[in-house]
Tab-separated table of C-alpha atoms in Angstrom:
chain	number	residue	atom	x	y	z
A	1	MET	CA	5.332	-17.686	38.302
A	2	LYS	CA	5.494	-14.359	35.897
A	3	SER	CA	8.230	-14.214	33.718
A	4	SER	CA	9.371	-10.878	34.938
A	5	ILE	CA	10.624	-12.285	38.028
A	6	VAL	CA	14.478	-12.711	38.208
A	7	LEU	CA	16.635	-15.353	39.946
A	8	ALA	CA	17.915	-12.290	41.798
A	9	ASP	CA	14.888	-11.823	43.746
A	10	LYS	CA	14.923	-15.461	45.123
A	11	LYS	CA	16.433	-15.368	49.246
A	12	GLU	CA	15.842	-18.777	49.775
A	13	PHE	CA	16.843	-22.215	47.845
A	14	VAL	CA	15.468	-24.801	50.162
A	15	VAL	CA	14.828	-26.891	46.321
A	16	ILE	CA	18.410	-27.063	45.938
A	17	ASP	CA	19.328	-28.262	48.572
A	18	CYS	CA	16.721	-31.019	48.460
A	19	LEU	CA	18.182	-31.764	44.856
A	20	LYS	CA	21.499	-32.048	46.682
A	21	PHE	CA	20.627	-34.389	49.287
A	22	ILE	CA	18.953	-36.716	46.320
A	23	ALA	CA	21.719	-36.439	44.386
A	24	SER	CA	24.207	-37.678	47.225
A	25	TYR	CA	21.543	-41.130	47.449
A	26	MET	CA	22.088	-40.915	43.439
A	27	VAL	CA	25.943	-41.341	44.181
A	28	LEU	CA	25.942	-44.147	46.482
A	29	GLY	CA	23.229	-45.604	44.107
A	30	ILE	CA	26.266	-46.076	41.476
A	31	HIS	CA	28.904	-47.635	43.858
A	32	PHE	CA	26.288	-49.522	45.165
A	33	MET	CA	24.893	-50.896	41.299
A	34	ILE	CA	21.270	-50.761	43.075
A	35	PHE	CA	19.585	-52.359	40.081
A	36	TYR	CA	22.249	-54.771	39.309
A	37	ASP	CA	20.242	-57.873	40.413
A	38	VAL	CA	17.132	-56.469	39.263
A	39	ASP	CA	17.792	-55.639	35.083
A	40	ARG	CA	21.354	-55.132	34.071
A	41	LYS	CA	19.990	-52.675	31.300
A	42	LEU	CA	18.040	-50.776	34.016
A	43	ASP	CA	21.389	-50.608	36.030
A	44	PHE	CA	23.507	-49.204	33.258
A	45	TRP	CA	20.886	-46.830	32.191
A	46	ALA	CA	20.410	-45.496	36.408
A	47	THR	CA	24.489	-45.679	37.177
A	48	GLN	CA	25.829	-44.443	33.927
A	49	ILE	CA	23.294	-41.662	32.912
A	50	LEU	CA	20.742	-41.099	35.539
A	51	PHE	CA	22.869	-40.857	38.559
A	52	ARG	CA	25.659	-39.484	36.839
A	53	LEU	CA	23.822	-36.181	37.243
A	54	ALA	CA	24.865	-36.122	40.694
A	55	VAL	CA	28.646	-35.019	40.997
A	56	PRO	CA	28.124	-32.243	38.224
A	57	PHE	CA	25.044	-30.653	39.875
A	58	PHE	CA	27.131	-30.490	43.342
A	59	PHE	CA	29.776	-28.820	41.455
A	60	VAL	CA	27.492	-26.472	39.774
A	61	ALA	CA	25.761	-25.309	43.294
A	62	SER	CA	28.952	-24.853	44.508
A	63	GLY	CA	30.068	-22.439	41.894
A	64	PHE	CA	27.046	-20.279	42.450
A	65	PHE	CA	26.495	-19.966	46.128
A	66	LEU	CA	30.727	-19.497	45.669
A	67	ALA	CA	29.990	-16.846	43.209
A	68	ASN	CA	29.586	-13.861	46.205
A	69	LYS	CA	32.883	-15.374	47.853
A	70	LEU	CA	35.485	-15.494	44.545
A	71	LYS	CA	35.978	-11.634	44.838
A	72	ASP	CA	36.949	-11.809	48.781
A	73	LYS	CA	39.984	-13.266	48.999
A	74	ARG	CA	39.222	-13.504	52.957
A	75	LYS	CA	35.893	-15.489	52.393
A	76	MET	CA	37.266	-17.533	49.656
A	77	LEU	CA	39.952	-18.763	51.725
A	78	GLY	CA	37.345	-19.472	54.534
A	79	TYR	CA	35.579	-21.278	52.343
A	80	LEU	CA	38.259	-23.321	51.333
A	81	LYS	CA	39.386	-24.063	55.121
A	82	ARG	CA	35.929	-25.193	55.634
A	83	ILE	CA	36.264	-27.384	52.657
A	84	PHE	CA	39.702	-29.021	53.363
A	85	LEU	CA	39.050	-29.385	57.082
A	86	THR	CA	35.894	-31.889	56.256
A	87	TYR	CA	37.880	-33.783	53.958
A	88	VAL	CA	40.785	-34.127	57.116
A	89	VAL	CA	37.570	-35.229	59.166
A	90	TYR	CA	36.260	-37.931	56.429
A	91	THR	CA	39.563	-39.271	55.197
A	92	VAL	CA	40.465	-39.817	59.006
A	93	VAL	CA	37.241	-42.286	58.982
A	94	TYR	CA	38.491	-43.778	56.583
A	95	ILE	CA	42.593	-44.643	57.477
A	96	PRO	CA	41.759	-47.891	59.179
A	97	ILE	CA	40.339	-49.100	55.720
A	98	LEU	CA	43.657	-47.841	54.376
A	99	TRP	CA	45.432	-49.461	56.429
A	100	ASP	CA	44.036	-52.661	56.196
A	101	LYS	CA	44.689	-52.414	52.499
A	102	TYR	CA	48.600	-51.853	53.093
A	103	GLU	CA	48.704	-54.416	55.372
A	104	ARG	CA	47.186	-56.995	52.789
A	105	LEU	CA	49.446	-55.412	49.964
A	106	GLY	CA	52.205	-56.015	52.102
A	107	TYR	CA	53.578	-52.367	52.092
A	108	THR	CA	56.383	-50.923	54.176
A	109	LEU	CA	56.084	-47.940	56.353
A	110	LYS	CA	57.665	-45.823	53.598
A	111	MET	CA	55.406	-46.931	51.008
A	112	ARG	CA	52.367	-46.370	53.432
A	113	VAL	CA	53.359	-42.831	53.600
A	114	GLU	CA	54.181	-41.891	49.991
A	115	ASP	CA	50.740	-43.693	48.814
A	116	PHE	CA	48.751	-41.893	51.234
A	117	LEU	CA	50.321	-38.331	50.730
A	118	TYR	CA	50.214	-38.835	47.026
A	119	ALA	CA	46.360	-39.879	46.917
A	120	PHE	CA	45.724	-37.295	49.894
A	121	PHE	CA	47.242	-34.191	47.437
A	122	LEU	CA	46.299	-35.381	44.166
A	123	SER	CA	43.832	-37.740	43.556
A	124	GLY	CA	41.824	-37.784	46.750
A	125	SER	CA	42.602	-40.032	50.418
A	126	PHE	CA	39.675	-42.497	49.423
A	127	PHE	CA	37.785	-43.817	46.280
A	128	HIS	CA	35.070	-40.857	46.198
A	129	LEU	CA	36.873	-38.070	48.251
A	130	TRP	CA	38.057	-36.874	45.312
A	131	TYR	CA	35.135	-34.266	45.203
A	132	PHE	CA	36.747	-32.367	47.793
A	133	VAL	CA	40.126	-32.027	46.198
A	134	ALA	CA	38.642	-31.471	42.837
A	135	VAL	CA	36.529	-28.875	44.638
A	136	ILE	CA	39.581	-27.206	46.300
A	137	VAL	CA	41.736	-26.947	43.123
A	138	ALA	CA	38.543	-25.916	40.654
A	139	THR	CA	38.398	-22.866	43.370
A	140	LEU	CA	41.705	-21.704	42.978
A	141	ILE	CA	41.692	-22.168	39.230
A	142	LEU	CA	38.482	-20.027	39.493
A	143	TYR	CA	39.915	-17.249	41.944
A	144	MET	CA	43.269	-17.196	39.725
A	145	MET	CA	41.442	-16.535	36.252
A	146	ILE	CA	38.596	-14.388	37.904
A	147	ASN	CA	40.779	-12.084	39.709
A	148	HIS	CA	44.451	-12.298	38.749
A	149	LEU	CA	43.733	-12.870	34.969
A	150	GLN	CA	40.767	-10.741	35.177
A	151	LEU	CA	39.155	-12.775	32.362
A	152	SER	CA	36.217	-11.387	30.720
A	153	ASP	CA	33.045	-13.938	31.668
A	154	LYS	CA	33.347	-15.076	27.699
A	155	LYS	CA	36.766	-16.072	27.974
A	156	LEU	CA	36.137	-17.617	31.414
A	157	LEU	CA	33.782	-19.766	29.666
A	158	VAL	CA	35.910	-20.559	26.844
A	159	ILE	CA	38.833	-21.592	28.751
A	160	THR	CA	37.096	-23.765	30.980
A	161	GLY	CA	34.811	-24.935	28.630
A	162	ILE	CA	37.952	-26.128	26.355
A	163	LEU	CA	39.221	-27.805	29.827
A	164	TYR	CA	36.062	-29.489	30.354
A	165	ALA	CA	36.099	-30.698	26.682
A	166	ILE	CA	39.446	-32.099	26.964
A	167	GLY	CA	38.172	-34.019	29.845
A	168	THR	CA	35.511	-35.699	27.972
A	169	LEU	CA	37.384	-36.699	25.241
A	170	GLY	CA	39.423	-38.357	27.708
A	171	ASN	CA	36.847	-40.092	30.196
A	172	ALA	CA	33.636	-41.017	28.180
A	173	TYR	CA	35.788	-40.980	24.647
A	174	ARG	CA	39.248	-42.007	25.985
A	175	ASN	CA	39.043	-45.600	23.879
A	176	ILE	CA	39.128	-44.035	20.779
A	177	TRP	CA	42.601	-42.220	21.177
A	178	VAL	CA	44.115	-45.923	21.707
A	179	HIS	CA	44.588	-45.931	18.012
A	180	VAL	CA	45.889	-42.256	17.764
A	181	PRO	CA	49.877	-42.792	19.175
A	182	ILE	CA	50.467	-38.900	20.126
A	183	ILE	CA	47.073	-38.487	21.619
A	184	ASP	CA	46.894	-41.738	23.519
A	185	SER	CA	50.826	-41.341	24.794
A	186	ILE	CA	49.562	-37.944	26.366
A	187	PHE	CA	46.518	-39.276	27.497
A	188	THR	CA	48.258	-42.243	28.992
A	189	ALA	CA	51.043	-40.021	30.641
A	190	TYR	CA	48.703	-37.773	32.329
A	191	GLU	CA	47.041	-40.816	33.664
A	192	SER	CA	50.144	-42.463	35.261
A	193	VAL	CA	50.080	-39.285	37.260
A	194	LEU	CA	46.286	-38.542	37.934
A	195	GLY	CA	44.748	-41.200	36.969
A	196	THR	CA	41.362	-39.601	35.454
A	197	THR	CA	39.964	-36.121	33.790
A	198	ARG	CA	37.420	-36.171	35.906
A	199	ASN	CA	38.737	-34.119	38.603
A	200	GLY	CA	39.301	-30.409	39.629
A	201	ILE	CA	41.325	-29.401	36.253
A	202	PHE	CA	39.202	-30.914	33.586
A	203	MET	CA	35.445	-31.409	35.118
A	204	GLY	CA	35.432	-28.768	38.161
A	205	PRO	CA	36.412	-25.325	36.674
A	206	PHE	CA	33.778	-25.223	33.374
A	207	LEU	CA	30.862	-26.486	35.841
A	208	MET	CA	31.664	-24.326	38.729
A	209	ALA	CA	32.233	-21.507	36.629
A	210	LEU	CA	28.723	-22.137	35.101
A	211	GLY	CA	27.189	-21.893	38.502
A	212	TYR	CA	29.135	-18.849	39.395
A	213	LEU	CA	27.835	-16.835	36.012
A	214	MET	CA	24.511	-17.883	37.014
A	215	ARG	CA	24.657	-16.142	40.141
A	216	LYS	CA	26.697	-13.012	38.704
A	217	HIS	CA	24.068	-12.449	36.381
A	218	SER	CA	21.079	-13.677	38.350
A	219	ASP	CA	19.102	-10.213	37.778
A	220	LYS	CA	19.066	-11.332	34.135
A	221	ILE	CA	18.118	-14.524	34.347
A	222	THR	CA	14.035	-14.694	34.410
A	223	TYR	CA	11.583	-17.858	35.077
A	224	LYS	CA	11.085	-19.630	31.932
A	225	ARG	CA	9.892	-23.507	31.204
A	226	TYR	CA	13.509	-24.605	32.188
A	227	TRP	CA	12.180	-27.985	33.427
A	228	LEU	CA	11.175	-28.619	29.676
A	229	TYR	CA	14.673	-27.973	28.234
A	230	ALA	CA	16.191	-29.872	30.922
A	231	ILE	CA	14.282	-33.159	29.980
A	232	LEU	CA	14.746	-32.417	26.249
A	233	LEU	CA	18.588	-31.852	26.750
A	234	PHE	CA	18.276	-34.954	29.230
A	235	VAL	CA	17.045	-36.818	25.965
A	236	LEU	CA	19.958	-35.764	24.132
A	237	MET	CA	22.167	-37.037	27.444
A	238	ASN	CA	20.981	-40.352	26.359
A	239	VAL	CA	21.486	-40.297	23.220
A	240	GLU	CA	25.019	-39.230	23.827
A	241	GLU	CA	25.492	-41.900	26.435
A	242	TYR	CA	24.847	-44.974	24.014
A	243	PHE	CA	26.475	-43.103	21.074
A	244	ALA	CA	29.457	-43.074	23.149
A	245	LYS	CA	29.334	-46.371	24.405
A	246	ALA	CA	28.489	-48.034	21.009
A	247	ILE	CA	32.249	-45.983	19.172
A	248	THR	CA	34.172	-46.623	22.457
A	249	ASN	CA	32.588	-49.956	23.843
A	250	HIS	CA	33.804	-47.873	27.647
A	251	VAL	CA	33.006	-49.385	30.749
A	252	GLY	CA	31.420	-46.413	32.675
A	253	GLN	CA	31.902	-42.415	32.329
A	254	SER	CA	31.585	-39.194	34.419
A	255	MET	CA	31.702	-36.445	31.757
A	256	LEU	CA	29.621	-36.208	28.585
A	257	PHE	CA	29.222	-33.146	26.625
A	258	VAL	CA	25.602	-32.539	27.500
A	259	THR	CA	25.968	-32.937	31.134
A	260	PRO	CA	26.335	-29.364	31.623
A	261	ALA	CA	23.468	-28.106	29.818
A	262	VAL	CA	21.292	-30.363	31.276
A	263	ILE	CA	22.589	-29.350	35.312
A	264	VAL	CA	22.018	-25.380	34.478
A	265	MET	CA	18.633	-26.072	33.179
A	266	ILE	CA	17.512	-28.672	35.889
A	267	PHE	CA	19.097	-26.048	38.539
A	268	LEU	CA	17.203	-23.111	37.237
A	269	ALA	CA	14.158	-24.557	36.946
A	270	ALA	CA	14.640	-25.466	41.155
A	271	SER	CA	15.819	-22.246	41.773
A	272	PHE	CA	12.323	-20.694	40.904
A	273	ILE	CA	10.363	-22.977	42.690
A	274	ARG	CA	9.124	-20.923	46.022
A	275	ILE	CA	9.298	-22.323	49.369
A	276	PRO	CA	7.975	-20.788	52.089
A	277	GLU	CA	11.424	-19.408	54.447
A	278	LYS	CA	9.686	-21.178	58.023
A	279	LEU	CA	11.049	-24.439	55.452
A	280	VAL	CA	14.600	-22.825	55.160
A	281	PRO	CA	16.032	-24.944	58.283
A	282	ILE	CA	14.667	-28.354	56.630
A	283	GLY	CA	16.675	-27.025	53.373
A	284	ILE	CA	19.767	-26.548	55.395
A	285	PHE	CA	19.554	-29.789	57.380
A	286	LEU	CA	18.831	-31.668	54.649
A	287	ARG	CA	22.077	-30.168	52.874
A	288	ASN	CA	24.395	-30.994	55.615
A	289	MET	CA	22.991	-34.669	55.788
A	290	GLY	CA	23.781	-35.365	52.082
A	291	VAL	CA	27.315	-34.072	52.632
A	292	VAL	CA	27.109	-37.172	55.614
A	293	VAL	CA	25.340	-39.470	53.238
A	294	TYR	CA	28.138	-38.696	50.477
A	295	ALA	CA	31.133	-38.867	52.877
A	296	PHE	CA	30.180	-42.004	54.842
A	297	HIS	CA	28.427	-44.341	52.349
A	298	MET	CA	32.044	-45.756	51.106
A	299	PHE	CA	32.594	-46.868	54.650
A	300	PHE	CA	29.542	-49.003	54.541
A	301	HIS	CA	30.219	-50.299	51.063
A	302	VAL	CA	33.642	-51.821	52.108
A	303	PHE	CA	32.026	-53.363	55.081
A	304	LEU	CA	29.055	-54.753	52.623
A	305	TYR	CA	31.159	-55.993	49.972
A	306	SER	CA	33.828	-57.695	52.545
A	307	PHE	CA	32.007	-60.091	53.887
């Protein structure tokens, strides 16, 4: 592919849809620990490094395809409405499981309502549905920064990048701060409310901003050897993960400093792959199936590990 071709020339993103479908199964692989009984080291590498590319990829893709809506309040609200309704539908699916949990814990009706509403609006109504809440929050943050604060692209990256850095320090590197009283107290107070920095405040905005800016400047992005860059950065991501584990002895994480760069390179490499337009419906089907796989897999996880 000639270097003169720019990203703005692309009319279809079937490969991105395919990768989103694959990523949904990567999330499934994390939660089902598919290699745990095969080899513990392989399982760690897969679930804590390779498969951890999935959710950041979702965020970047969301930012990319949302870019043209962020300047239009009506379109942006339409997008949020669709995400929220999807979230509500899949929340309803998990209500029987939540009710059973409340029964076992002996919660009163008041405790059940309070716990459910707290989770629904702040951390996700069920274990993995946090992503829908995070996308909604991150979208609102970006909309405010772009339209109301009117931040330049550079300031947008810097501010959301700082949020991501704080989130990473409170995620993969959290154990470092247990011996630093003031910082540990801040993180502990925050965690008592929201539980994790892997959310729409610290994780989502930066990743979605990267996708947004790629789309905004797609007329300037030309084809390069992005796959090579992605591989080299992925190797560096491996180094960072094992380094973080060595100095913090953490059990697992969702945020690393190198991950966003890896995702951007993968996204760009995949975006420039040309696919016949007649295959676009297949891409749309896989994209929709990816949402179903992501949203439903924990339903089967609960029943699989309950017997």
